[in-house]
PDB file of C-alpha atoms in Angstrom:
ATOM      1  CA  UNK A1357     147.241  37.924 117.251  1.00 54.00           C
ATOM      2  CA  UNK A1358     145.829  40.027 120.061  1.00 58.00           C
ATOM      3  CA  UNK A1359     142.913  38.675 122.105  1.00 54.00           C
ATOM      4  CA  UNK A1360     139.870  40.779 122.936  1.00 50.00           C
ATOM      5  CA  UNK A1361     137.610  40.098 125.906  1.00 50.00           C
ATOM      6  CA  UNK A1362     134.001  41.249 126.185  1.00 52.00           C
ATOM      7  CA  UNK A1363     132.623  41.737 129.666  1.00 48.00           C
ATOM      8  CA  UNK A1364     129.023  40.520 129.863  1.00 47.00           C
ATOM      9  CA  UNK A1365     126.934  42.243 132.526  1.00 47.00           C
ATOM     10  CA  UNK A1366     124.510  39.819 134.179  1.00 52.00           C
ATOM     11  CA  UNK A1367     120.865  40.646 133.442  1.00 58.00           C
ATOM     12  CA  UNK A1368     119.091  42.279 136.400  1.00 65.00           C
ATOM     13  CA  UNK A1369     115.534  41.808 137.605  1.00 84.00           C
ATOM     14  CA  UNK A1370     112.951  42.421 134.879  1.00 90.00           C
ATOM     15  CA  UNK A1371     110.075  44.868 135.134  1.00 93.00           C
ATOM     16  CA  UNK A1372     106.898  42.977 136.116  1.00 94.00           C
ATOM     17  CA  UNK A1373     104.194  42.728 133.473  1.00 95.00           C
ATOM     18  CA  UNK A1374     100.988  42.837 135.490  1.00 97.00           C
ATOM     19  CA  UNK A1375      97.860  40.993 134.375  1.00 96.00           C
ATOM     20  CA  UNK A1376      94.722  39.420 135.792  1.00 94.00           C
ATOM     21  CA  UNK A1377      92.846  42.616 136.668  1.00 95.00           C
ATOM     22  CA  UNK A1378      90.376  44.927 134.947  1.00 95.00           C
ATOM     23  CA  UNK A1379      90.880  48.616 134.253  1.00 95.00           C
ATOM     24  CA  UNK A1380      87.489  49.399 135.829  1.00 97.00           C
ATOM     25  CA  UNK A1381      85.317  47.888 138.570  1.00 97.00           C
ATOM     26  CA  UNK A1382      81.816  48.846 139.687  1.00 97.00           C
ATOM     27  CA  UNK A1383      80.163  48.467 143.101  1.00 97.00           C
ATOM     28  CA  UNK A1384      77.307  50.125 144.981  1.00 97.00           C
ATOM     29  CA  UNK A1385      77.465  52.057 148.226  1.00 97.00           C
ATOM     30  CA  UNK A1386      77.886  49.669 151.140  1.00 95.00           C
ATOM     31  CA  UNK A1387      79.039  46.765 148.949  1.00 96.00           C
ATOM     32  CA  UNK A1388      82.402  45.060 149.533  1.00 96.00           C
ATOM     33  CA  UNK A1389      84.385  43.274 146.849  1.00 97.00           C
ATOM     34  CA  UNK A1390      87.636  41.300 146.842  1.00 97.00           C
ATOM     35  CA  UNK A1391      90.703  43.029 145.485  1.00 97.00           C
ATOM     36  CA  UNK A1392      91.805  41.449 142.189  1.00 96.00           C
ATOM     37  CA  UNK A1393      94.401  38.678 142.180  1.00 96.00           C
ATOM     38  CA  UNK A1394      97.121  40.191 140.031  1.00 97.00           C
ATOM     39  CA  UNK A1395      99.889  38.290 138.275  1.00 96.00           C
ATOM     40  CA  UNK A1396     102.732  37.641 138.868  1.00 96.00           C
ATOM     41  CA  UNK A1397     101.104  36.044 141.921  1.00 94.00           C
ATOM     42  CA  UNK A1398     104.446  35.460 143.682  1.00 94.00           C
ATOM     43  CA  UNK A1399     104.762  39.196 144.353  1.00 96.00           C
ATOM     44  CA  UNK A1400     103.370  40.958 147.410  1.00 95.00           C
ATOM     45  CA  UNK A1401     100.901  43.694 146.501  1.00 96.00           C
ATOM     46  CA  UNK A1402     100.024  46.802 148.485  1.00 97.00           C
ATOM     47  CA  UNK A1403      96.854  48.682 147.482  1.00 98.00           C
ATOM     48  CA  UNK A1404      96.213  52.350 148.270  1.00 98.00           C
ATOM     49  CA  UNK A1405      93.877  55.148 147.172  1.00 97.00           C
ATOM     50  CA  UNK A1406      93.728  58.902 147.623  1.00 97.00           C
ATOM     51  CA  UNK A1407      89.933  58.779 147.221  1.00 97.00           C
ATOM     52  CA  UNK A1408      89.216  57.608 150.770  1.00 97.00           C
ATOM     53  CA  UNK A1409      85.822  59.337 150.773  1.00 97.00           C
ATOM     54  CA  UNK A1410      84.681  57.103 147.902  1.00 98.00           C
ATOM     55  CA  UNK A1411      86.123  53.697 148.842  1.00 98.00           C
ATOM     56  CA  UNK A1412      87.790  51.987 151.781  1.00 98.00           C
ATOM     57  CA  UNK A1413      90.624  49.503 151.196  1.00 98.00           C
ATOM     58  CA  UNK A1414      91.495  46.723 153.645  1.00 97.00           C
ATOM     59  CA  UNK A1415      94.821  45.142 152.702  1.00 95.00           C
ATOM     60  CA  UNK A1416      94.501  42.585 155.511  1.00 95.00           C
ATOM     61  CA  UNK A1417      91.281  41.085 154.135  1.00 95.00           C
ATOM     62  CA  UNK A1418      92.144  42.080 150.537  1.00 96.00           C
ATOM     63  CA  UNK A1419      88.806  43.853 150.012  1.00 97.00           C
ATOM     64  CA  UNK A1420      87.520  47.286 149.085  1.00 98.00           C
ATOM     65  CA  UNK A1421      84.173  48.831 150.043  1.00 98.00           C
ATOM     66  CA  UNK A1422      82.030  51.539 148.461  1.00 98.00           C
ATOM     67  CA  UNK A1423      81.428  54.524 150.746  1.00 97.00           C
ATOM     68  CA  UNK A1424      79.900  57.209 148.520  1.00 97.00           C
ATOM     69  CA  UNK A1425      79.033  57.837 144.887  1.00 97.00           C
ATOM     70  CA  UNK A1426      82.056  58.662 142.767  1.00 97.00           C
ATOM     71  CA  UNK A1427      85.196  57.317 141.076  1.00 98.00           C
ATOM     72  CA  UNK A1428      88.244  56.143 143.013  1.00 98.00           C
ATOM     73  CA  UNK A1429      91.635  55.278 141.583  1.00 98.00           C
ATOM     74  CA  UNK A1430      93.289  52.308 143.271  1.00 98.00           C
ATOM     75  CA  UNK A1431      97.082  52.103 143.007  1.00 98.00           C
ATOM     76  CA  UNK A1432      99.109  48.982 143.699  1.00 97.00           C
ATOM     77  CA  UNK A1433     102.851  48.556 144.217  1.00 97.00           C
ATOM     78  CA  UNK A1434     105.264  45.629 144.446  1.00 97.00           C
ATOM     79  CA  UNK A1435     108.727  45.570 145.998  1.00 96.00           C
ATOM     80  CA  UNK A1436     111.905  44.505 144.188  1.00 95.00           C
ATOM     81  CA  UNK A1437     112.778  40.798 144.203  1.00 94.00           C
ATOM     82  CA  UNK A1438     115.568  38.712 142.682  1.00 91.00           C
ATOM     83  CA  UNK A1439     113.367  38.115 139.654  1.00 93.00           C
ATOM     84  CA  UNK A1440     111.392  41.336 139.304  1.00 95.00           C
ATOM     85  CA  UNK A1441     112.119  45.008 139.723  1.00 95.00           C
ATOM     86  CA  UNK A1442     109.828  47.173 141.833  1.00 96.00           C
ATOM     87  CA  UNK A1443     106.675  48.117 139.982  1.00 96.00           C
ATOM     88  CA  UNK A1444     103.255  49.680 140.197  1.00 96.00           C
ATOM     89  CA  UNK A1445      99.899  49.882 138.444  1.00 97.00           C
ATOM     90  CA  UNK A1446      96.371  51.155 138.966  1.00 97.00           C
ATOM     91  CA  UNK A1447      92.680  50.647 138.202  1.00 98.00           C
ATOM     92  CA  UNK A1448      89.455  52.617 138.749  1.00 98.00           C
ATOM     93  CA  UNK A1449      86.467  51.789 140.937  1.00 98.00           C
ATOM     94  CA  UNK A1450      83.062  53.305 140.114  1.00 98.00           C
ATOM     95  CA  UNK A1451      80.768  53.516 143.128  1.00 98.00           C
ATOM     96  CA  UNK A1452      77.060  53.838 142.339  1.00 97.00           C
ATOM     97  CA  UNK A1453      74.092  54.652 144.552  1.00 97.00           C
ATOM     98  CA  UNK A1454      71.974  51.780 145.812  1.00 96.00           C
ATOM     99  CA  UNK A1455      68.813  50.909 143.863  1.00 95.00           C
ATOM    100  CA  UNK A1456      65.636  50.787 145.991  1.00 96.00           C
ATOM    101  CA  UNK A1457      63.783  47.464 146.188  1.00 97.00           C
ATOM    102  CA  UNK A1458      60.107  48.149 145.375  1.00 97.00           C
ATOM    103  CA  UNK A1459      57.165  46.051 144.218  1.00 96.00           C
ATOM    104  CA  UNK A1460      53.381  45.806 144.131  1.00 96.00           C
ATOM    105  CA  UNK A1461      51.522  42.855 145.598  1.00 95.00           C
ATOM    106  CA  UNK A1462      50.043  41.863 142.215  1.00 94.00           C
ATOM    107  CA  UNK A1463      51.558  42.219 138.762  1.00 95.00           C
ATOM    108  CA  UNK A1464      48.103  42.356 137.133  1.00 95.00           C
ATOM    109  CA  UNK A1465      44.701  43.331 138.554  1.00 94.00           C
ATOM    110  CA  UNK A1466      41.285  43.426 136.885  1.00 92.00           C
ATOM    111  CA  UNK A1467      38.310  45.700 137.335  1.00 91.00           C
ATOM    112  CA  UNK A1468      35.057  46.992 135.827  1.00 90.00           C
ATOM    113  CA  UNK A1469      33.820  50.417 134.883  1.00 89.00           C
ATOM    114  CA  UNK A1470      31.519  51.653 137.650  1.00 85.00           C
ATOM    115  CA  UNK A1471      32.984  49.192 140.133  1.00 84.00           C
ATOM    116  CA  UNK A1472      36.688  50.003 140.194  1.00 84.00           C
ATOM    117  CA  UNK A1473      39.690  47.962 141.284  1.00 86.00           C
ATOM    118  CA  UNK A1474      41.292  47.086 144.592  1.00 84.00           C
ATOM    119  CA  UNK A1475      44.377  49.285 144.848  1.00 88.00           C
ATOM    120  CA  UNK A1476      47.222  49.527 147.305  1.00 87.00           C
ATOM    121  CA  UNK A1477      50.382  51.590 147.721  1.00 92.00           C
ATOM    122  CA  UNK A1478      53.748  50.270 146.608  1.00 96.00           C
ATOM    123  CA  UNK A1479      55.650  47.927 148.938  1.00 96.00           C
ATOM    124  CA  UNK A1480      59.171  49.117 149.764  1.00 97.00           C
ATOM    125  CA  UNK A1481      61.649  46.521 151.029  1.00 96.00           C
ATOM    126  CA  UNK A1482      64.835  48.582 150.774  1.00 96.00           C
ATOM    127  CA  UNK A1483      65.326  51.071 152.303  1.00 96.00           C
ATOM    128  CA  UNK A1484      63.211  49.797 155.179  1.00 94.00           C
ATOM    129  CA  UNK A1485      63.754  53.052 157.066  1.00 95.00           C
ATOM    130  CA  UNK A1486      61.268  55.607 155.734  1.00 93.00           C
ATOM    131  CA  UNK A1487      63.684  58.419 156.571  1.00 95.00           C
ATOM    132  CA  UNK A1488      66.084  57.110 153.917  1.00 95.00           C
ATOM    133  CA  UNK A1489      63.497  57.093 151.111  1.00 96.00           C
ATOM    134  CA  UNK A1490      62.985  59.747 148.512  1.00 97.00           C
ATOM    135  CA  UNK A1491      59.499  61.043 147.776  1.00 97.00           C
ATOM    136  CA  UNK A1492      57.210  58.445 146.155  1.00 97.00           C
ATOM    137  CA  UNK A1493      54.827  59.488 143.386  1.00 98.00           C
ATOM    138  CA  UNK A1494      52.360  57.523 141.253  1.00 98.00           C
ATOM    139  CA  UNK A1495      51.450  57.908 137.591  1.00 98.00           C
ATOM    140  CA  UNK A1496      49.150  56.196 135.091  1.00 97.00           C
ATOM    141  CA  UNK A1497      50.133  55.374 131.522  1.00 98.00           C
ATOM    142  CA  UNK A1498      46.620  56.426 130.399  1.00 98.00           C
ATOM    143  CA  UNK A1499      44.645  58.615 132.853  1.00 97.00           C
ATOM    144  CA  UNK A1500      41.639  58.521 130.508  1.00 97.00           C
ATOM    145  CA  UNK A1501      41.249  54.816 131.380  1.00 96.00           C
ATOM    146  CA  UNK A1502      42.461  54.783 134.984  1.00 96.00           C
ATOM    147  CA  UNK A1503      43.711  57.854 136.799  1.00 96.00           C
ATOM    148  CA  UNK A1504      45.784  57.658 139.958  1.00 96.00           C
ATOM    149  CA  UNK A1505      46.367  59.948 142.896  1.00 96.00           C
ATOM    150  CA  UNK A1506      50.009  61.011 142.643  1.00 97.00           C
ATOM    151  CA  UNK A1507      50.540  60.886 146.400  1.00 96.00           C
ATOM    152  CA  UNK A1508      48.496  57.929 147.684  1.00 95.00           C
ATOM    153  CA  UNK A1509      48.311  55.683 144.611  1.00 96.00           C
ATOM    154  CA  UNK A1510      44.511  55.445 144.821  1.00 95.00           C
ATOM    155  CA  UNK A1511      42.999  54.677 141.416  1.00 95.00           C
ATOM    156  CA  UNK A1512      39.823  55.857 139.683  1.00 94.00           C
ATOM    157  CA  UNK A1513      38.363  53.919 136.745  1.00 94.00           C
ATOM    158  CA  UNK A1514      36.994  55.855 133.745  1.00 94.00           C
ATOM    159  CA  UNK A1515      36.873  53.467 130.766  1.00 94.00           C
ATOM    160  CA  UNK A1516      37.730  49.982 129.539  1.00 94.00           C
ATOM    161  CA  UNK A1517      41.300  49.254 128.509  1.00 96.00           C
ATOM    162  CA  UNK A1518      44.750  48.436 129.850  1.00 96.00           C
ATOM    163  CA  UNK A1519      47.051  50.754 131.800  1.00 97.00           C
ATOM    164  CA  UNK A1520      50.241  50.586 133.820  1.00 97.00           C
ATOM    165  CA  UNK A1521      50.490  52.247 137.208  1.00 97.00           C
ATOM    166  CA  UNK A1522      54.047  53.217 138.118  1.00 98.00           C
ATOM    167  CA  UNK A1523      55.402  54.228 141.499  1.00 98.00           C
ATOM    168  CA  UNK A1524      58.624  56.255 141.382  1.00 98.00           C
ATOM    169  CA  UNK A1525      60.882  56.920 144.334  1.00 98.00           C
ATOM    170  CA  UNK A1526      63.113  59.966 143.945  1.00 97.00           C
ATOM    171  CA  UNK A1527      66.856  59.635 144.559  1.00 97.00           C
ATOM    172  CA  UNK A1528      67.907  60.485 148.093  1.00 96.00           C
ATOM    173  CA  UNK A1529      71.138  60.049 150.033  1.00 95.00           C
ATOM    174  CA  UNK A1530      72.783  56.718 149.223  1.00 95.00           C
ATOM    175  CA  UNK A1531      69.831  55.593 147.069  1.00 97.00           C
ATOM    176  CA  UNK A1532      69.241  56.177 143.373  1.00 97.00           C
ATOM    177  CA  UNK A1533      65.822  56.614 141.806  1.00 97.00           C
ATOM    178  CA  UNK A1534      63.647  53.484 141.904  1.00 97.00           C
ATOM    179  CA  UNK A1535      60.496  52.320 140.128  1.00 97.00           C
ATOM    180  CA  UNK A1536      57.874  49.596 140.320  1.00 98.00           C
ATOM    181  CA  UNK A1537      54.702  49.094 138.300  1.00 97.00           C
ATOM    182  CA  UNK A1538      51.654  46.900 137.852  1.00 97.00           C
ATOM    183  CA  UNK A1539      49.061  46.448 135.111  1.00 97.00           C
ATOM    184  CA  UNK A1540      45.347  47.181 135.400  1.00 96.00           C
ATOM    185  CA  UNK A1541      42.861  45.628 132.959  1.00 95.00           C
ATOM    186  CA  UNK A1542      39.420  47.242 132.927  1.00 94.00           C
ATOM    187  CA  UNK A1543      36.685  45.259 131.168  1.00 91.00           C
ATOM    188  CA  UNK A1544      33.102  45.856 130.118  1.00 82.00           C
ATOM    189  CA  UNK A1545      30.895  45.759 133.248  1.00 76.00           C
ATOM    190  CA  UNK A1546      28.513  43.423 131.426  1.00 74.00           C
ATOM    191  CA  UNK A1547      31.249  40.927 130.618  1.00 63.00           C
ATOM    192  CA  UNK A1548      31.051  37.578 132.399  1.00 56.00           C
ATOM    193  CA  UNK A1549      34.661  36.616 131.607  1.00 49.00           C
ATOM    194  CA  UNK A1550      36.251  38.265 134.627  1.00 48.00           C
ATOM    195  CA  UNK A1551      39.287  36.961 136.458  1.00 50.00           C
ATOM    196  CA  UNK A1552      39.047  35.807 140.053  1.00 44.00           C
ATOM    197  CA  UNK A1553      40.605  38.926 141.526  1.00 49.00           C
ATOM    198  CA  UNK A1554      38.025  41.302 140.012  1.00 45.00           C
ATOM    199  CA  UNK A1555      36.229  43.212 142.730  1.00 44.00           C
ATOM    200  CA  UNK A1556      32.443  43.366 142.809  1.00 42.00           C
ATOM    201  CA  UNK A1557      32.455  45.757 145.752  1.00 40.00           C
ATOM    202  CA  UNK A1558      31.090  49.254 145.467  1.00 41.00           C
ATOM    203  CA  UNK A1559      34.053  51.568 145.959  1.00 42.00           C
ATOM    204  CA  UNK A1560      32.156  54.638 144.818  1.00 41.00           C
ATOM    205  CA  UNK A1561      30.667  55.169 148.296  1.00 39.00           C
ATOM    206  CA  UNK A1562      33.078  56.265 150.993  1.00 45.00           C
ATOM    207  CA  UNK A1563      33.102  53.873 153.940  1.00 42.00           C
ATOM    208  CA  UNK A1564      31.091  51.224 152.101  1.00 38.00           C
ATOM    209  CA  UNK A1565      31.022  47.788 153.736  1.00 34.00           C
ATOM    210  CA  UNK A1566      32.600  49.346 156.832  1.00 38.00           C
ATOM    211  CA  UNK A1567      35.959  49.372 155.029  1.00 40.00           C
ATOM    212  CA  UNK A1568      38.589  51.994 155.791  1.00 40.00           C
ATOM    213  CA  UNK A1569      40.162  53.577 152.695  1.00 44.00           C
ATOM    214  CA  UNK A1570      43.906  53.076 152.203  1.00 45.00           C
ATOM    215  CA  UNK A1571      46.178  55.966 153.091  1.00 41.00           C
ATOM    216  CA  UNK A1572      49.873  56.699 153.011  1.00 44.00           C
ATOM    217  CA  UNK A1573      52.482  56.467 150.279  1.00 47.00           C
ATOM    218  CA  UNK A1574      53.859  52.947 150.629  1.00 54.00           C
ATOM    219  CA  UNK A1575      53.940  49.696 152.564  1.00 56.00           C
ATOM    220  CA  UNK A1576      56.971  48.057 154.147  1.00 50.00           C
ATOM    221  CA  UNK A1577      57.737  44.475 153.140  1.00 58.00           C
ATOM    222  CA  UNK A1578      58.816  42.574 156.254  1.00 49.00           C
ATOM    223  CA  UNK A1579      59.241  39.267 154.468  1.00 52.00           C
ATOM    224  CA  UNK A1580      62.812  37.857 154.289  1.00 51.00           C
TER     225      UNK A1580
END
């Protein structure tokens, strides 16, 4: 009876099945983030991108940094080993503009008809450099109760009620549009139940009490 022999070819390195990373990442301009730790972790990964105007990759520190608004595709490769064949993969990085940091000193202020309220321009912490800011404008949720000067933020009281005053910074350069707001509560001038920060000063007369009116579009917050 004849004998038949079957030659068995040894199995070669298998294609790596990558895991441990997301298909999309999001950062803002100027932010750095660690490159993902991809499995199999025993392989050596090299990361590259053709979108070098959007992100910067540092393989030495295993980080990537947002440079400008846009989408960058990051590609990674691994070399052949005894266990795994050479392979590659990719993921996307979305780079967004920075959001301005803005606030008002008080979240709520009180006032009376015929007396007014103490107002002030919005405080801008970021960007600290005025040259980097977009134009700042002010608006009232109900101008029939309290109107506001669109440029300075100065308020004028007309009637009792509640309004929100919003400061909006237009997008510019690396910064997206930003907003901040505060609430004004105007009460009956004959009411005795007034909060402690209600002003009893006469703001209807320019230069009253030797006070200088506020001017300008914003304040800079120098606090840490």
